[in-house]
Tab-separated table of C-alpha atoms and ligand atoms in Angstrom:
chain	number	residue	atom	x	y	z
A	199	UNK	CA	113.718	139.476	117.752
A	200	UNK	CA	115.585	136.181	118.204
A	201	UNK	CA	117.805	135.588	114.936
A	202	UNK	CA	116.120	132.454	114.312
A	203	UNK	CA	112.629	131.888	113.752
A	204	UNK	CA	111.874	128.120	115.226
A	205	UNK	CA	108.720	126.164	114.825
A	206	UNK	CA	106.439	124.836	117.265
A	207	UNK	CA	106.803	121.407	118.528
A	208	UNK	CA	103.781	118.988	118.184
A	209	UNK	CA	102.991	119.306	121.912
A	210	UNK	CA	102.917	122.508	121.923
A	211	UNK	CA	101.017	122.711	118.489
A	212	UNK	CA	98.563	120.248	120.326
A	213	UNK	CA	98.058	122.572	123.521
A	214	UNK	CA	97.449	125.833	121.875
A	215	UNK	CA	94.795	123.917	119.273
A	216	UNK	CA	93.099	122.140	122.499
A	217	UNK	CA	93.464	125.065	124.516
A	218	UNK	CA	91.198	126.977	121.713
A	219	UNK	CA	88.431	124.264	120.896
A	220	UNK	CA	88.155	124.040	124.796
A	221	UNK	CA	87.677	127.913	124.716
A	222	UNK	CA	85.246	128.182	121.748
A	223	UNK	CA	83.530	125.262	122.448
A	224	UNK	CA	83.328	124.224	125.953
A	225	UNK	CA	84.378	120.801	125.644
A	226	UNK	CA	86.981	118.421	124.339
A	227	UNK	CA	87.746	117.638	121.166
A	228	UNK	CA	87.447	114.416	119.305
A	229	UNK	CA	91.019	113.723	117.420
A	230	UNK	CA	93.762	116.289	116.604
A	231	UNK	CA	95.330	116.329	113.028
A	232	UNK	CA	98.546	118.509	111.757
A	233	UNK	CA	99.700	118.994	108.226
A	234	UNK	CA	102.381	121.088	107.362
A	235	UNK	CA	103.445	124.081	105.351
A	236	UNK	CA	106.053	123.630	101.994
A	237	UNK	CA	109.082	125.639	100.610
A	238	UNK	CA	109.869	124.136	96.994
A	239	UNK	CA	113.518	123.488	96.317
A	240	UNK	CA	113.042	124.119	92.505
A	241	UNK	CA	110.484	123.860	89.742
A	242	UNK	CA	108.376	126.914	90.033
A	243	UNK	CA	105.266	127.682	87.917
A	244	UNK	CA	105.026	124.721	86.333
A	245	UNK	CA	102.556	122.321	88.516
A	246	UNK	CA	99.516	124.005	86.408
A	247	UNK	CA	101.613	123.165	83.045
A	248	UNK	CA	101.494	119.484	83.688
A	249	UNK	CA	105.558	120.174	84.859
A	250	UNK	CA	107.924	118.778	87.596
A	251	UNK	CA	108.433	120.505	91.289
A	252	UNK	CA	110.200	119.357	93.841
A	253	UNK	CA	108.707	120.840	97.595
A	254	UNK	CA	110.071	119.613	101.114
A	255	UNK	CA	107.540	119.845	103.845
A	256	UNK	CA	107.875	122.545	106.841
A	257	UNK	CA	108.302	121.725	110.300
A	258	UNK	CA	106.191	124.345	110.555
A	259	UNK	CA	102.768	123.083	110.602
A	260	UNK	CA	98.776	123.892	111.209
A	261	UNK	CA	96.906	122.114	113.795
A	262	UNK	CA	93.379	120.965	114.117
A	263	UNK	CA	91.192	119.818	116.819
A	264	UNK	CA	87.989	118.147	115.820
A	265	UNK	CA	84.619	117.180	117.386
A	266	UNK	CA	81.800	115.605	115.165
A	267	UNK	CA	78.367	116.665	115.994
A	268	UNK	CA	75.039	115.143	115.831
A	269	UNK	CA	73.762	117.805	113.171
A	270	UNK	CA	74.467	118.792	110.234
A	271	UNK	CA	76.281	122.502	111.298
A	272	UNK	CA	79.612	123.654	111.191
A	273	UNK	CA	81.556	125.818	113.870
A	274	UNK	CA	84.949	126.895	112.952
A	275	UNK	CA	86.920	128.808	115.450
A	276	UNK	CA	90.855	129.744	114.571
A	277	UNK	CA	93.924	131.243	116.356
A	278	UNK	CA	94.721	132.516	112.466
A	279	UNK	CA	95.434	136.412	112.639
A	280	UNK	CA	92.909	138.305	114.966
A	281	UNK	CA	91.419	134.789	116.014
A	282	UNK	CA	87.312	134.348	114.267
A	283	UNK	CA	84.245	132.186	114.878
A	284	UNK	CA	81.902	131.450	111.964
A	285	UNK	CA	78.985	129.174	112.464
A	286	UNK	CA	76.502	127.782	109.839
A	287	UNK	CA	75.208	125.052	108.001
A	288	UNK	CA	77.058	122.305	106.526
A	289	UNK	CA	75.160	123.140	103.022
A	290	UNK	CA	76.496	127.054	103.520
A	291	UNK	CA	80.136	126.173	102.620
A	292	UNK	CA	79.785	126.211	98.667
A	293	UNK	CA	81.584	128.545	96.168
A	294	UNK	CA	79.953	131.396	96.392
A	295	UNK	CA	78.696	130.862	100.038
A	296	UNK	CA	81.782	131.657	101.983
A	297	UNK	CA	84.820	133.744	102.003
A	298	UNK	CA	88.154	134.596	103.180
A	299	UNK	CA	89.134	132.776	106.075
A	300	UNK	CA	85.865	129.812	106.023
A	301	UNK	CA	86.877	129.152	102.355
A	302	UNK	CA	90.125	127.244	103.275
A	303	UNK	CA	89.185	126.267	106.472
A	304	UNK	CA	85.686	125.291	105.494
A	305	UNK	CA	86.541	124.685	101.812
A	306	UNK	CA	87.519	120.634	102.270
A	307	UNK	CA	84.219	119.791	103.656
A	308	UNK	CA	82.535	120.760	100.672
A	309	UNK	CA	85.026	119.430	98.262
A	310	UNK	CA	84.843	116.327	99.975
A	311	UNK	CA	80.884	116.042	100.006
A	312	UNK	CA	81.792	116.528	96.124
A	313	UNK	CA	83.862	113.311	96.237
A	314	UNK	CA	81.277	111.445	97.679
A	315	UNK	CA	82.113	111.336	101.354
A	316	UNK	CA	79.332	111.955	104.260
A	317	UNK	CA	80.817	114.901	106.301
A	318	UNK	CA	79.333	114.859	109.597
A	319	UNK	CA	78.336	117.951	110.958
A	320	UNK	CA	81.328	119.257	113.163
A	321	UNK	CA	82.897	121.984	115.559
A	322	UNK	CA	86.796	122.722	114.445
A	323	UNK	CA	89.676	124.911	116.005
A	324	UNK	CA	92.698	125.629	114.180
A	325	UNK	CA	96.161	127.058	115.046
A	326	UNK	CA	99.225	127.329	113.428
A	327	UNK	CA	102.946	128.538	113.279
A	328	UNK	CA	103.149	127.971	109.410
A	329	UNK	CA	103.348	132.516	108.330
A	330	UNK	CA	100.625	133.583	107.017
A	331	UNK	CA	101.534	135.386	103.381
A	332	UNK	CA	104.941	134.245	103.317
A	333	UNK	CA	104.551	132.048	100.254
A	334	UNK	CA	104.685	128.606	102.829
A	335	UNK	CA	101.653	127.259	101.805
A	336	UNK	CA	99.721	128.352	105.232
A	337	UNK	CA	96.444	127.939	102.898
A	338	UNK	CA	97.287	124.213	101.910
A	339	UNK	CA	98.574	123.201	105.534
A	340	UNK	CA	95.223	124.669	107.179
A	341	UNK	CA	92.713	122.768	103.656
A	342	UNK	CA	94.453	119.440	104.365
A	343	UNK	CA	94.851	119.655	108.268
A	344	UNK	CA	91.288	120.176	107.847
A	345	UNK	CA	90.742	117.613	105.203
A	346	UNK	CA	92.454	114.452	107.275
A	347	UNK	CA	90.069	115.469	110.215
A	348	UNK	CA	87.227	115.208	108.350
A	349	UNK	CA	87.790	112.024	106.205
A	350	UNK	CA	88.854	110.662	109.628
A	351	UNK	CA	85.482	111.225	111.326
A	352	UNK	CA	83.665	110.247	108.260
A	353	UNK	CA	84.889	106.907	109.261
A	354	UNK	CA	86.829	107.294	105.567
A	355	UNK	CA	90.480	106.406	106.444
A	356	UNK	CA	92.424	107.400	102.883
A	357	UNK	CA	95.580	108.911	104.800
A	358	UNK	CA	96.939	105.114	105.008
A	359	UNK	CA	98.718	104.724	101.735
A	360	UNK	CA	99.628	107.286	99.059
A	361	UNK	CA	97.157	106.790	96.547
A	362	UNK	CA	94.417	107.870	99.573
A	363	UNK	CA	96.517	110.591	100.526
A	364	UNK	CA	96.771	111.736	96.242
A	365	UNK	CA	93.004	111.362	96.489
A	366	UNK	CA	92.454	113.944	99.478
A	367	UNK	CA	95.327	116.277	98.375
A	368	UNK	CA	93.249	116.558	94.780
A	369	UNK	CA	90.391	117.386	97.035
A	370	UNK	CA	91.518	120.285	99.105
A	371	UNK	CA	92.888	121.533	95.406
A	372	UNK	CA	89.530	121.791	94.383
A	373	UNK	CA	88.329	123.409	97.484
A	374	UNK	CA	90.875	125.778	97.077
A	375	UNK	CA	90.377	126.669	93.355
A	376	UNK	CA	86.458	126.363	93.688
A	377	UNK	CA	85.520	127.495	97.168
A	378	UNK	CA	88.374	129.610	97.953
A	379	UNK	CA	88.504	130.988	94.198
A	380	UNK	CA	92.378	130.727	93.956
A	381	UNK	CA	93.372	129.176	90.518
A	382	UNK	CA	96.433	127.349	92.102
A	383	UNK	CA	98.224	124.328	90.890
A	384	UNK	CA	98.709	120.666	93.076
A	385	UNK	CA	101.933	121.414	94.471
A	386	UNK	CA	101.288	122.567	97.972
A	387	UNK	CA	99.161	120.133	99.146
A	388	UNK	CA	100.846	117.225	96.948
A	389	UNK	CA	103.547	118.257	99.916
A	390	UNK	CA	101.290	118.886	102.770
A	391	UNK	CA	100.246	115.196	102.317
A	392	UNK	CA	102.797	113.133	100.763
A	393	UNK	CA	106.168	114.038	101.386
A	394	UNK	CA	108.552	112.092	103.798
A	395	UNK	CA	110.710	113.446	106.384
A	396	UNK	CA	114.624	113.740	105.349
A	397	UNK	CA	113.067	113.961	101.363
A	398	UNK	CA	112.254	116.268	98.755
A	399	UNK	CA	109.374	115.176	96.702
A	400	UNK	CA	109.469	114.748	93.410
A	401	UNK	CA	106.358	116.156	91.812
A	402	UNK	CA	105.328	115.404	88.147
A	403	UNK	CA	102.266	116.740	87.992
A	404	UNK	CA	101.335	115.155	84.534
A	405	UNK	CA	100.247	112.122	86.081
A	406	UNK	CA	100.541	112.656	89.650
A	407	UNK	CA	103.421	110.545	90.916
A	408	UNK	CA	105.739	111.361	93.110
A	409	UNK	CA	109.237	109.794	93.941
A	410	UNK	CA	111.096	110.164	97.191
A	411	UNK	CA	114.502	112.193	97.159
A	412	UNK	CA	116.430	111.833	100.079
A	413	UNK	CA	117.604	115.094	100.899
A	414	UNK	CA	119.955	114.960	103.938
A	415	UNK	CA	121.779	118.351	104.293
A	416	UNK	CA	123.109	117.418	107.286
A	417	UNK	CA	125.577	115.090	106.338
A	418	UNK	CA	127.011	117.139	103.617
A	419	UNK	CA	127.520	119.938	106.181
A	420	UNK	CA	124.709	122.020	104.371
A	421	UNK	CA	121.585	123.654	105.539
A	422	UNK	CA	118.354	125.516	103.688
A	423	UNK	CA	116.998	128.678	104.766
A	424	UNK	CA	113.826	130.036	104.247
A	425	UNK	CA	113.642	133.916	103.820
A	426	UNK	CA	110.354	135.128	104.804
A	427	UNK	CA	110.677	139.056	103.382
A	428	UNK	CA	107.224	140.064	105.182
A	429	UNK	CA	106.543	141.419	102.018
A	430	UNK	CA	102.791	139.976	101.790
A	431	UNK	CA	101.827	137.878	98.655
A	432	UNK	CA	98.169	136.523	97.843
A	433	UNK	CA	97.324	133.639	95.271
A	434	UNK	CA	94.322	135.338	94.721
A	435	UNK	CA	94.589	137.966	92.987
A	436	UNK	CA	94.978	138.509	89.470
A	437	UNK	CA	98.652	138.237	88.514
A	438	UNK	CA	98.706	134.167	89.218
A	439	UNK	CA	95.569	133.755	86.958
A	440	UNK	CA	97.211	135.777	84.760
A	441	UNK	CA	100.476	133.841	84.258
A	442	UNK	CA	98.202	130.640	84.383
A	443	UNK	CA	96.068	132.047	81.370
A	444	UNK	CA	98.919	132.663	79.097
A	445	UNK	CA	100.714	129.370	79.696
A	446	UNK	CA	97.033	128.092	78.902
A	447	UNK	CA	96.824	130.237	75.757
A	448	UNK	CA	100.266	129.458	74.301
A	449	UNK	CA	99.293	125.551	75.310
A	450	UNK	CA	96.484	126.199	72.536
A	451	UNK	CA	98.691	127.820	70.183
A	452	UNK	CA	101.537	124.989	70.075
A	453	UNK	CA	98.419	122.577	69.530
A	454	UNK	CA	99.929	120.681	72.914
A	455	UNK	CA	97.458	119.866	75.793
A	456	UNK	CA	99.969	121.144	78.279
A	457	UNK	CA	103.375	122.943	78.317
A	458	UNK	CA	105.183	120.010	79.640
A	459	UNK	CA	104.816	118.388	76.160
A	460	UNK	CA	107.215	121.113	74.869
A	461	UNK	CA	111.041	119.646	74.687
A	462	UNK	CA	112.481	121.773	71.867
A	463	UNK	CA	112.305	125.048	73.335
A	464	UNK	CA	113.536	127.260	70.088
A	465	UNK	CA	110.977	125.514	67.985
A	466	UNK	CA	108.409	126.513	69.877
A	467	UNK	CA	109.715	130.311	70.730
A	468	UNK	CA	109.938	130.688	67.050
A	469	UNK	CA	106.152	129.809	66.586
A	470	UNK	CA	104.926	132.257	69.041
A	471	UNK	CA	104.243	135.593	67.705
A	472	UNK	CA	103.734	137.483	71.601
A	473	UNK	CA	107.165	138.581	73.099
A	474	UNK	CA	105.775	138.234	76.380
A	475	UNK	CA	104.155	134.716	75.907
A	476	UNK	CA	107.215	133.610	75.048
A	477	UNK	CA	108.905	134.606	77.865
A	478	UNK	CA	106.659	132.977	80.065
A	479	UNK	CA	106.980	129.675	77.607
A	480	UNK	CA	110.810	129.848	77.848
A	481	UNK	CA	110.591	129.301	81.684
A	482	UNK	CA	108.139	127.322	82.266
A	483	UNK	CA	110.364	124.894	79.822
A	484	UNK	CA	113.355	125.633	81.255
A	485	UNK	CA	112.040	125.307	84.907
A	486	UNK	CA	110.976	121.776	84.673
A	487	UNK	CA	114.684	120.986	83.064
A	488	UNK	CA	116.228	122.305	85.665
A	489	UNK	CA	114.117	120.175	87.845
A	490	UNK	CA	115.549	116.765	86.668
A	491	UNK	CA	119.080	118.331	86.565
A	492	UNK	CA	118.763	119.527	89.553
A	493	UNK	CA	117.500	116.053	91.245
A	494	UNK	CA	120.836	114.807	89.512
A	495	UNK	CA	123.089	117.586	90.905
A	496	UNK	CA	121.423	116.453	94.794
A	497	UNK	CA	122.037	112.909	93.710
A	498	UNK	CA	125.592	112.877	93.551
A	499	UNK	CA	126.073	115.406	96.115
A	500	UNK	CA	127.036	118.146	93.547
A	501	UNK	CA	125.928	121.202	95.288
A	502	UNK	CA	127.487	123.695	93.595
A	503	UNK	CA	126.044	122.997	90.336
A	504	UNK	CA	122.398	122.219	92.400
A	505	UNK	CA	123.033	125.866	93.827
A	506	UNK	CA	123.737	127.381	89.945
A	507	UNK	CA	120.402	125.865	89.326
A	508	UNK	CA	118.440	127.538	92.034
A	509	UNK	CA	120.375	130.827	90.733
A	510	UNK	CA	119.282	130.265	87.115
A	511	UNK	CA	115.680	129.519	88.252
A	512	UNK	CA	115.238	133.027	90.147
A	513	UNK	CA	116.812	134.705	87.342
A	514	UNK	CA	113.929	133.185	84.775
A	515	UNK	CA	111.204	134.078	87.375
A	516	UNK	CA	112.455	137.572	87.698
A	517	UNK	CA	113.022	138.039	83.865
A	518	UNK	CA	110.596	135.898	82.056
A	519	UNK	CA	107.860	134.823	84.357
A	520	UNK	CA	108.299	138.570	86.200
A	521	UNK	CA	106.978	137.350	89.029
A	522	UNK	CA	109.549	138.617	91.475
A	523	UNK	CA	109.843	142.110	93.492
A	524	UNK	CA	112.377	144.076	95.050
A	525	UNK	CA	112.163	142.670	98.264
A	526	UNK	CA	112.998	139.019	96.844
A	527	UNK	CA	115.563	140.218	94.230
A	528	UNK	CA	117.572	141.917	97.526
A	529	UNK	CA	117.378	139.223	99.503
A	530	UNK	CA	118.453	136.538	96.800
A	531	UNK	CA	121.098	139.041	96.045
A	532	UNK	CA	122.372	139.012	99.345
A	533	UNK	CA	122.348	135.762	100.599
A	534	UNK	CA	125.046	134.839	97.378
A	535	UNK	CA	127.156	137.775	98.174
A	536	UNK	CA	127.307	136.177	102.030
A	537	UNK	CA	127.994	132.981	100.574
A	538	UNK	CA	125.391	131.336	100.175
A	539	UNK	CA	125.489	128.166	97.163
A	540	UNK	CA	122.380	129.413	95.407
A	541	UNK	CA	119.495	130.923	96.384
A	542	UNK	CA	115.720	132.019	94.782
A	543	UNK	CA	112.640	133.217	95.141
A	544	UNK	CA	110.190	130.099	96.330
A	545	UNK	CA	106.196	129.774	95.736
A	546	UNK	CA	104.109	131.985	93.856
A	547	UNK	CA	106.267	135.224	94.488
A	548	UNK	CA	104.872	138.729	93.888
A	549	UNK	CA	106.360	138.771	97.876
A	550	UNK	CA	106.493	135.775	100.176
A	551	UNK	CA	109.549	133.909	100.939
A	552	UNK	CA	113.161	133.177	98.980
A	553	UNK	CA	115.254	130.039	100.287
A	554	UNK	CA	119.313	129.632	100.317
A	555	UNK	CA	121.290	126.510	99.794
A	556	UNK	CA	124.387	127.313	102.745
A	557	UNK	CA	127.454	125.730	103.923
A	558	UNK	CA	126.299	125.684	107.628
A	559	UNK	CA	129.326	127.631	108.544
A	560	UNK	CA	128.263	130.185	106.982
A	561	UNK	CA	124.006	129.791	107.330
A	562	UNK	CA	124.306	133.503	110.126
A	563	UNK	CA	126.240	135.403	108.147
A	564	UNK	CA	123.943	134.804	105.358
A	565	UNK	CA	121.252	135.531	107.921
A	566	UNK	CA	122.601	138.498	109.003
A	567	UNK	CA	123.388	139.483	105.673
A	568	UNK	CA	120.258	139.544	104.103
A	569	UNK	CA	119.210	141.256	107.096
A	570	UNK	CA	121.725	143.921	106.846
A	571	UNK	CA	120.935	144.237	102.885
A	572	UNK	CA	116.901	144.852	103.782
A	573	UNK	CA	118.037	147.572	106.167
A	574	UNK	CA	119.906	149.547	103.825
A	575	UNK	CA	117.195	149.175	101.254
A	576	UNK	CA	114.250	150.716	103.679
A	577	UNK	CA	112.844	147.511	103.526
A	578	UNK	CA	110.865	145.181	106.513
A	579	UNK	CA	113.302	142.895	108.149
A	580	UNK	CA	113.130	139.283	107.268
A	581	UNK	CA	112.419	136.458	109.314
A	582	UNK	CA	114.916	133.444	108.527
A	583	UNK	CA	113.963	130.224	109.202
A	584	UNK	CA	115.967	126.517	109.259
A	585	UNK	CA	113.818	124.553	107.056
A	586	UNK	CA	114.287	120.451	107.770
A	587	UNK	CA	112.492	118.315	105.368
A	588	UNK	CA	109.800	117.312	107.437
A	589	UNK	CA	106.914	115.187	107.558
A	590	UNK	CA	103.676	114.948	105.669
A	591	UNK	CA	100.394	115.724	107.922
A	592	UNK	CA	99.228	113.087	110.072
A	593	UNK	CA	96.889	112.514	113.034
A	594	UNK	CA	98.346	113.414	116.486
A	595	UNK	CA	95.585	111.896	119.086
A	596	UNK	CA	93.221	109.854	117.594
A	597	UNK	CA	89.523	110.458	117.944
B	858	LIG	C1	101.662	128.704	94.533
B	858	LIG	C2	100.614	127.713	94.085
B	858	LIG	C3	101.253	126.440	93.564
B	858	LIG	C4	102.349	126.741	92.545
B	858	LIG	C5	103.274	127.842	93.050
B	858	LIG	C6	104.261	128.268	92.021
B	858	LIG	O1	102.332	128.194	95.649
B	858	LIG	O2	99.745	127.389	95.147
B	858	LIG	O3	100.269	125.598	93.027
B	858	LIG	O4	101.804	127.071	91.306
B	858	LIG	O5	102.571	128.969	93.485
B	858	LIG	O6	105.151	127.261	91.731
């Protein structure tokens, strides 16, 4: 295996998606669309609690080729895992209807049918590099690849300004939650559509807005890995619902509508009776100030203290929010004892991916370190990525 894991480029993304509608479908497609996977910097768990997160987009990215038809059916072909064909009715992808795979790649057209848009009938292929299971948001990147072909073709063109692109990201949330069935938060594809390349977007998920960070590593000699364990995670199963629920519940019990409202942390500790509740309080809290401080730290270039944040945040998801595992906890561990500035678990956990802050000097021997540390644990190797703040998801040939 190479050391590093690259992406693919766009022409390359655009002949493997055009080389599989072509296959499927006998003919050419109409447009093709990309939108990329996310690896959040900092503010984890708290998008559902009305909190602040801060995601960069993926190089990495999903990639859709589109043809409308003259009916009202869906084909959906995909490169995703084995490869699979599903064909249907438009009115067949509901909640309920479909599952699996044809929830998140079908999932937007029914959400957006919701909205009020007029989804043609059409025949879609989709391929990606974004890992599948790794925590990078492969889910998001395929729902709002999917979701700027379609409003495209529906002649509805909100991908031109950011309030649009707000609009459709809210829409592949709910096909995600409601077709799909995975309770997730807006932070994956709030960065699938709207973040900027050479940024880190600032998420407050109260109201929705977002500010631009500039985060260039580059010039302060630094890079970000992302440490994809292979240890696979899904959204939907119970344990997200289950931290969701309680930050829900203790919501109720501090009489606040969400736990963003909460800015004296000991108060509120002291007026929850549940030990564990309060755990999951104190870091959902503590997350979203370590969010601002750590949009300070990146603001004047103080990377050691940004790194001491990232450390502090895996800490409070492997203590208090527990949502962690051995195969995170080694490879955090290891990338700080190769050097790294910080490092932390990234996404939903219960497996997926952890990201280091590095001195570029040093970004292989953290590599090889965590490598080396997964060995000697009896654990899968990881794949270690160079993540670049990228861009949001766009159309690439227009239909
Ligand atoms: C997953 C969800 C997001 C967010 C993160 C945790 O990625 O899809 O909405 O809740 O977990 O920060």
């Amino acid at each position: 295996m190479s050391e590093w894991q690259q992406s693919w480029t766009d022409a390359a993304g655009i002949r493997s998606v055009r080389g599989l509608f072509r296959d499927a479908f006998g003919a050419e497609p109409h447009g093709v669309w990309a939108s990329p996977g996310r690896v959040n910097l900092i503010g984890e768990h708290t998008d559902y609690n009305g909190g602040l997160c801060l995601p960069v987009a993926l190089p990495h990215r999903t990639y859709v080729a589109m043809a409308r038809r003259t009916d009202r059916r869906a084909r959906l072909t995909t490169g995703l895992e084995d490869g699979r064909t599903w064909s249907g009715d438009l009115k067949e992808i509901a909640p309920g209807s479909v599952d699996d795979w044809v929830a998140y790649c079908g999932g937007p057209a029914w959400a957006l049918r919701q909205a009020g848009v007029d989804v043609p009938g059409f025949d879609v292929a989709i391929s990606s590099c974004v890992p599948l299971g790794a925590g990078l948001s492969s889910s998001a990147a395929v729902e709002c690849a999917v979701g700027l072909a379609l409003t495209h073709l529906a002649g509805c063109r909100r991908d031109r300004d950011d309030t649009g692109r707000a609009w459709l990201a809210d829409v592949c949330v709910r096909a995600e939650n409601e077709v799909a069935g995975a309770p997730t938060g807006g932070m994956d594809q709030a960065a699938s559509l709207r973040a900027q390349a050479g940024h880190a977007l600032l998420l407050d998920c109260l109201d929705g807005s977002v500010e631009q960070i500039p985060f260039g590593l580059e010039a302060a000699g630094l890079e970000l890995l992302v440490i994809d364990t292979q240890a696979s995670h899904s959204l939907a199963d119970g344990q997200y619902g289950a931290r969701r629920a309680s930050c829900d519940a203790a919501a109720r019990e501090l009489s606040v509508a969400t736990l963003r409202e909460v800015t004296d942390v000991d108060a509120a500790l002291a007026r929850l009776d549940d030990e564990v509740v309060r755990r999951r309080v104190r870091h959902v809290v503590t997350e979203i100030a370590r969010v601002t401080e750590f949009v300070a730290a990146a603001g004047i270039g103080d990377w050691t203290r940004a790194g001491q944040l990232m450390n502090a945040s895996h800490r409070s998801l492997r203590d208090d929010y527990e949502v962690s595992c051995v195969e995170l906890d080694v490879a955090v561990g290891a990338a700080l004892d190769a050097g790294a500035l910080g490092a932390r678990m990234t996404g939903g956990g219960f497996g997926g991916s952890a990201i280091a802050l590095v001195r570029s000097s040093s970004a292989d021997a953290v590599a090889r370190g965590v490598r080396q540390a997964a060995a000697a644990r009896g654990l899968a190797a990881p794949v270690v990525h160079r993540a670049t703040p990228s861009a949001a998801g766009e159309c690439l040939i227009e239909p």
